[in-house]
Amino acid sequence: MAQTFDAVVVGAGFAGMHTLFRLRQMGMSAVVIEKGTDVGGTWYWNRYPGARCDVPSLDYSVPWDPELDQQWNWTEKYSTQPEILTYASHLADRHDFRRDIRFSTTVTVATWDDARGLWQVETDKGDRFEAPFLISAAGALSEPNLPDIPGIGDFKGELYHTGRWPREKVELAGKRVAVLGTGSTGVQASTAIAKEAAHLYVMQRTAQFSLPCASPPLTEEDHAELRARYPEHREWQRSSYAATSMNIDTPFGAHAFDDPPEVRFANYEKAWGNGTAALVGVYADVSTNAEVAQEVSDFVRDKIRAKVKDPATAEALCPPQGTYVGTRRIIIDTGYYEIFNQDNVTLVDLRADPIERITADGVKTRGNFYPLDMLVVATGYDAVTGPLIAMNITGRQGVRLADTWADGPHTYLGIMVAGFPNLFTITGPASPGVLANVIFSIDQHVEWMCGCIEHMRATGASTVDTTPEAEAEWNAHAMETVASSLRIHDENNWYMGTNVPGKPRSVLVYQGGLGFYRDRCNEIAEQGYRGFVFGYADEKVTA
Ligand code: NAP
């Protein structure tokens, strides 16, 4: 016998908690289904050594609990994973969220019943739920991308994907450890593991640009200053490009080559020392003009050469010519390049010496063998679409989401898919998602979705859907926002889906900026939800 609710929400991270908070306010009943044993989502799963947020702590907190803004004390500029998880847990306590969450439970099937106008959801625990609304708050970076390397199943040592790090303490001391992958995660994990492991092999396929992030302690004054103006700051975040403060001195929209070289380099230097991703925002054209990007990228290469003592290692750590800083998600680190000056750290350049196979006791490359006690797989995620497809969602006329997206995802505003009525995809494909401070991408989606549900209640609509035409228009616009960016040329980039072998290339993350996106979504709502199709219990359908 199915249990019935007004909404089934999948995921109890910041998106699931915000959704539950708002649905309760609207007097709706909801069940939240969560794979983990507690709340926190990304911050629950990514408990690998060194995990830390690359958005300043004072910006990376929920805007829907302003009282908590006045009370919560963050300890440093960029919070570590344990601190963010404590914050998420505190939110759950404060709002008594856990009573509506089914933990350690995974959605296995979700099917739209058109005759009854509701979603039927099944879980691995054998639960059956029915609800008119299905809301995915399953996250954008939650489905691990596991490398298909010959022999990986033969490895007899400890093997961990960073996104599934154990809750129990993992002992690193005295062990020979390899970290496979040098994205944000691999860089953070390597920096921390180098402090404890007997030996660390950093296995790098593509060198990336990493910027230093100083994370000084936050003082009472830092908090007091922002507390006095938090409401305005939240509004600024909501309307800004990425909802994160970078303290850039150059005027907004400034072009690099309008300044002489000495001014440009002084600005790069200041941004470098700023401890954020400011180097990419210091001029408007760092991510669009290849000549500017080349200059900034060479500036970073020189910094790498200055930090790493062994010239061959330094050169191998320099991203190849033709790649630019900022085309991938910016990596920020707390002393990554410096670990290569330690005797217990070796860079393994997989371009020069590719992996042949993994054996019971290590990694065999073409020219070497690396004996290991532990292999840490930091190979990223089947981003954005992966978690949705994993739910086995079937919409109208028996169409499976996996099939309709076989050639790449298509959505309207990143929040709705034609033929999948009443399914809202929080931070879905072609919405700002993790390009911005994700708490604010979530905020915009949840608030907009709740506005849409309120509209349905006010007008007596029982379903909301969209059309292939609206999706095509949105996807063309999303493509436009990336067309001028150098990012589009970068291969193996999860923003474009190309990090997963066989995954179609598409715009997974809207690049026009959060504030601009928000205005567009609001305009569409004001135009009577242009592009959405509402259905009514008496079968009348209006566009
Ligand atoms: P990622 O950026 O996709 O990086 C994956 C890494 O694994 C790359 O270095 C990739 O090399 C390598 N790799 C993949 N398959 C491989 C294979 N078969 N053999 C060898 N190497 C392989 O993933 P991520 O580092 O987990 O980061 C994903 C996103 O999570 C970030 O961009 C960011 O948005 C978020 N994140 C944020 C933070 C933070 O807030 N500080 C921290 C961690 C993650 P190639 O480049 O050659 O493909």
Tab-separated table of N, CA and C in Angstrom, residues 230-286:
chain	number	residue	atom	x	y	z
A	230	TYR	N	23.372	41.950	6.611
A	230	TYR	CA	23.116	40.663	5.956
A	230	TYR	C	21.948	40.714	4.956
A	231	PRO	N	20.806	41.350	5.316
A	231	PRO	CA	19.697	41.332	4.348
A	231	PRO	C	20.108	41.920	2.994
A	232	GLU	N	20.825	43.067	3.018
A	232	GLU	CA	21.250	43.650	1.719
A	232	GLU	C	22.251	42.737	1.027
A	233	HIS	N	23.133	42.117	1.827
A	233	HIS	CA	24.129	41.221	1.234
A	233	HIS	C	23.441	40.041	0.552
A	234	ARG	N	22.432	39.490	1.192
A	234	ARG	CA	21.698	38.363	0.590
A	234	ARG	C	21.064	38.793	-0.729
A	235	GLU	N	20.497	40.003	-0.744
A	235	GLU	CA	19.879	40.483	-1.992
A	235	GLU	C	20.942	40.663	-3.071
A	236	TRP	N	22.098	41.196	-2.683
A	236	TRP	CA	23.189	41.326	-3.648
A	236	TRP	C	23.570	39.937	-4.183
A	237	GLN	N	23.696	38.966	-3.277
A	237	GLN	CA	24.070	37.614	-3.719
A	237	GLN	C	23.070	37.088	-4.751
A	238	ARG	N	21.777	37.283	-4.433
A	238	ARG	CA	20.741	36.743	-5.328
A	238	ARG	C	20.815	37.361	-6.725
A	239	SER	N	21.235	38.633	-6.812
A	239	SER	CA	21.216	39.283	-8.124
A	239	SER	C	22.593	39.290	-8.788
A	240	SER	N	23.593	38.726	-8.135
A	240	SER	CA	24.953	38.792	-8.680
A	240	SER	C	25.216	37.639	-9.643
A	241	TYR	N	26.406	37.622	-10.241
A	241	TYR	CA	26.742	36.573	-11.212
A	241	TYR	C	26.863	35.209	-10.530
A	242	ALA	N	27.571	35.180	-9.382
A	242	ALA	CA	27.864	33.875	-8.784
A	242	ALA	C	27.610	33.823	-7.275
A	243	ALA	N	27.034	34.879	-6.712
A	243	ALA	CA	26.661	34.902	-5.282
A	243	ALA	C	27.850	34.678	-4.352
A	244	THR	N	29.016	35.090	-4.813
A	244	THR	CA	30.201	34.942	-3.966
A	244	THR	C	31.059	36.201	-4.043
A	245	SER	N	31.556	36.654	-2.894
A	245	SER	CA	32.324	37.910	-2.856
A	245	SER	C	33.780	37.640	-3.228
A	246	MET	N	34.328	38.453	-4.115
A	246	MET	CA	35.727	38.249	-4.511
A	246	MET	C	36.614	39.449	-4.222
A	247	ASN	N	36.024	40.558	-3.833
A	247	ASN	CA	36.805	41.764	-3.516
A	247	ASN	C	37.770	42.142	-4.633
A	248	ILE	N	37.223	42.307	-5.822
A	248	ILE	CA	38.057	42.699	-6.966
A	248	ILE	C	38.071	44.221	-7.057
A	249	ASP	N	39.281	44.787	-7.281
A	249	ASP	CA	39.396	46.254	-7.308
A	249	ASP	C	39.103	46.852	-8.681
A	250	THR	N	39.356	46.074	-9.752
A	250	THR	CA	39.163	46.649	-11.087
A	250	THR	C	37.676	46.932	-11.308
A	251	PRO	N	37.360	47.963	-12.108
A	251	PRO	CA	35.941	48.280	-12.326
A	251	PRO	C	35.231	47.125	-13.029
A	252	PHE	N	33.950	46.947	-12.721
A	252	PHE	CA	33.168	45.871	-13.326
A	252	PHE	C	33.194	46.001	-14.856
A	253	GLY	N	33.500	44.935	-15.535
A	253	GLY	CA	33.485	44.954	-17.006
A	253	GLY	C	34.774	45.460	-17.632
A	254	ALA	N	35.814	45.729	-16.825
A	254	ALA	CA	37.068	46.265	-17.386
A	254	ALA	C	37.739	45.257	-18.326
A	255	HIS	N	38.360	45.785	-19.386
A	255	HIS	CA	39.057	44.928	-20.353
A	255	HIS	C	40.558	45.017	-20.119
A	256	ALA	N	41.210	43.854	-20.128
A	256	ALA	CA	42.612	43.787	-19.725
A	256	ALA	C	43.495	44.703	-20.557
A	257	PHE	N	43.363	44.649	-21.895
A	257	PHE	CA	44.324	45.366	-22.723
A	257	PHE	C	44.061	46.881	-22.786
A	258	ASP	N	43.046	47.347	-22.046
A	258	ASP	CA	42.884	48.798	-21.879
A	258	ASP	C	43.895	49.327	-20.857
A	259	ASP	N	44.476	48.398	-20.070
A	259	ASP	CA	45.488	48.795	-19.085
A	259	ASP	C	46.879	48.450	-19.619
A	260	PRO	N	47.909	49.258	-19.285
A	260	PRO	CA	49.274	48.894	-19.706
A	260	PRO	C	49.756	47.673	-18.910
A	261	PRO	N	50.804	47.000	-19.447
A	261	PRO	CA	51.255	45.747	-18.815
A	261	PRO	C	51.538	45.879	-17.333
A	262	GLU	N	52.181	46.993	-16.921
A	262	GLU	CA	52.546	47.061	-15.492
A	262	GLU	C	51.302	47.110	-14.606
A	263	VAL	N	50.239	47.760	-15.097
A	263	VAL	CA	48.993	47.814	-14.310
A	263	VAL	C	48.329	46.432	-14.320
A	264	ARG	N	48.313	45.799	-15.496
A	264	ARG	CA	47.694	44.456	-15.591
A	264	ARG	C	48.377	43.495	-14.631
A	265	PHE	N	49.699	43.465	-14.682
A	265	PHE	CA	50.418	42.487	-13.847
A	265	PHE	C	50.282	42.802	-12.360
A	266	ALA	N	50.191	44.106	-12.044
A	266	ALA	CA	49.951	44.470	-10.630
A	266	ALA	C	48.580	43.944	-10.204
A	267	ASN	N	47.621	44.026	-11.115
A	267	ASN	CA	46.280	43.522	-10.788
A	267	ASN	C	46.264	41.996	-10.663
A	268	TYR	N	47.010	41.325	-11.545
A	268	TYR	CA	47.067	39.849	-11.440
A	268	TYR	C	47.678	39.469	-10.091
A	269	GLU	N	48.729	40.193	-9.731
A	269	GLU	CA	49.452	39.894	-8.481
A	269	GLU	C	48.514	40.075	-7.283
A	270	LYS	N	47.755	41.143	-7.307
A	270	LYS	CA	46.835	41.429	-6.202
A	270	LYS	C	45.760	40.340	-6.132
A	271	ALA	N	45.237	39.964	-7.293
A	271	ALA	CA	44.189	38.931	-7.327
A	271	ALA	C	44.751	37.587	-6.867
A	272	TRP	N	46.001	37.321	-7.232
A	272	TRP	CA	46.655	36.066	-6.843
A	272	TRP	C	46.746	35.976	-5.306
A	273	GLY	N	47.073	37.116	-4.690
A	273	GLY	CA	47.225	37.125	-3.236
A	273	GLY	C	45.891	37.245	-2.502
A	274	ASN	N	44.836	37.431	-3.244
A	274	ASN	CA	43.519	37.693	-2.673
A	274	ASN	C	42.915	36.448	-1.997
A	275	GLY	N	43.390	35.273	-2.427
A	275	GLY	CA	42.906	34.053	-1.798
A	275	GLY	C	41.540	33.618	-2.281
A	276	THR	N	41.126	34.056	-3.453
A	276	THR	CA	39.860	33.574	-4.032
A	276	THR	C	40.122	33.278	-5.504
A	277	ALA	N	39.044	33.045	-6.236
A	277	ALA	CA	39.180	32.823	-7.674
A	277	ALA	C	39.217	34.155	-8.426
A	278	ALA	N	39.580	35.238	-7.724
A	278	ALA	CA	39.519	36.595	-8.287
A	278	ALA	C	40.315	36.746	-9.579
A	279	LEU	N	41.361	35.936	-9.743
A	279	LEU	CA	42.216	36.097	-10.922
A	279	LEU	C	41.403	35.960	-12.222
A	280	VAL	N	40.340	35.199	-12.172
A	280	VAL	CA	39.538	35.007	-13.381
A	280	VAL	C	38.525	36.141	-13.566
A	281	GLY	N	38.213	36.839	-12.469
A	281	GLY	CA	37.232	37.920	-12.572
A	281	GLY	C	37.874	39.286	-12.628
A	282	VAL	N	39.221	39.340	-12.567
A	282	VAL	CA	39.891	40.632	-12.445
A	282	VAL	C	39.645	41.507	-13.677
A	283	TYR	N	39.526	40.851	-14.838
A	283	TYR	CA	39.093	41.552	-16.048
A	283	TYR	C	37.960	40.749	-16.681
A	284	ALA	N	37.059	41.475	-17.347
A	284	ALA	CA	35.868	40.813	-17.907
A	284	ALA	C	36.229	39.816	-18.992
A	285	ASP	N	37.401	40.001	-19.638
A	285	ASP	CA	37.688	39.171	-20.805
A	285	ASP	C	38.693	38.048	-20.540
A	286	VAL	N	38.963	37.754	-19.265
A	286	VAL	CA	39.896	36.652	-18.976
A	286	VAL	C	39.324	35.321	-19.483
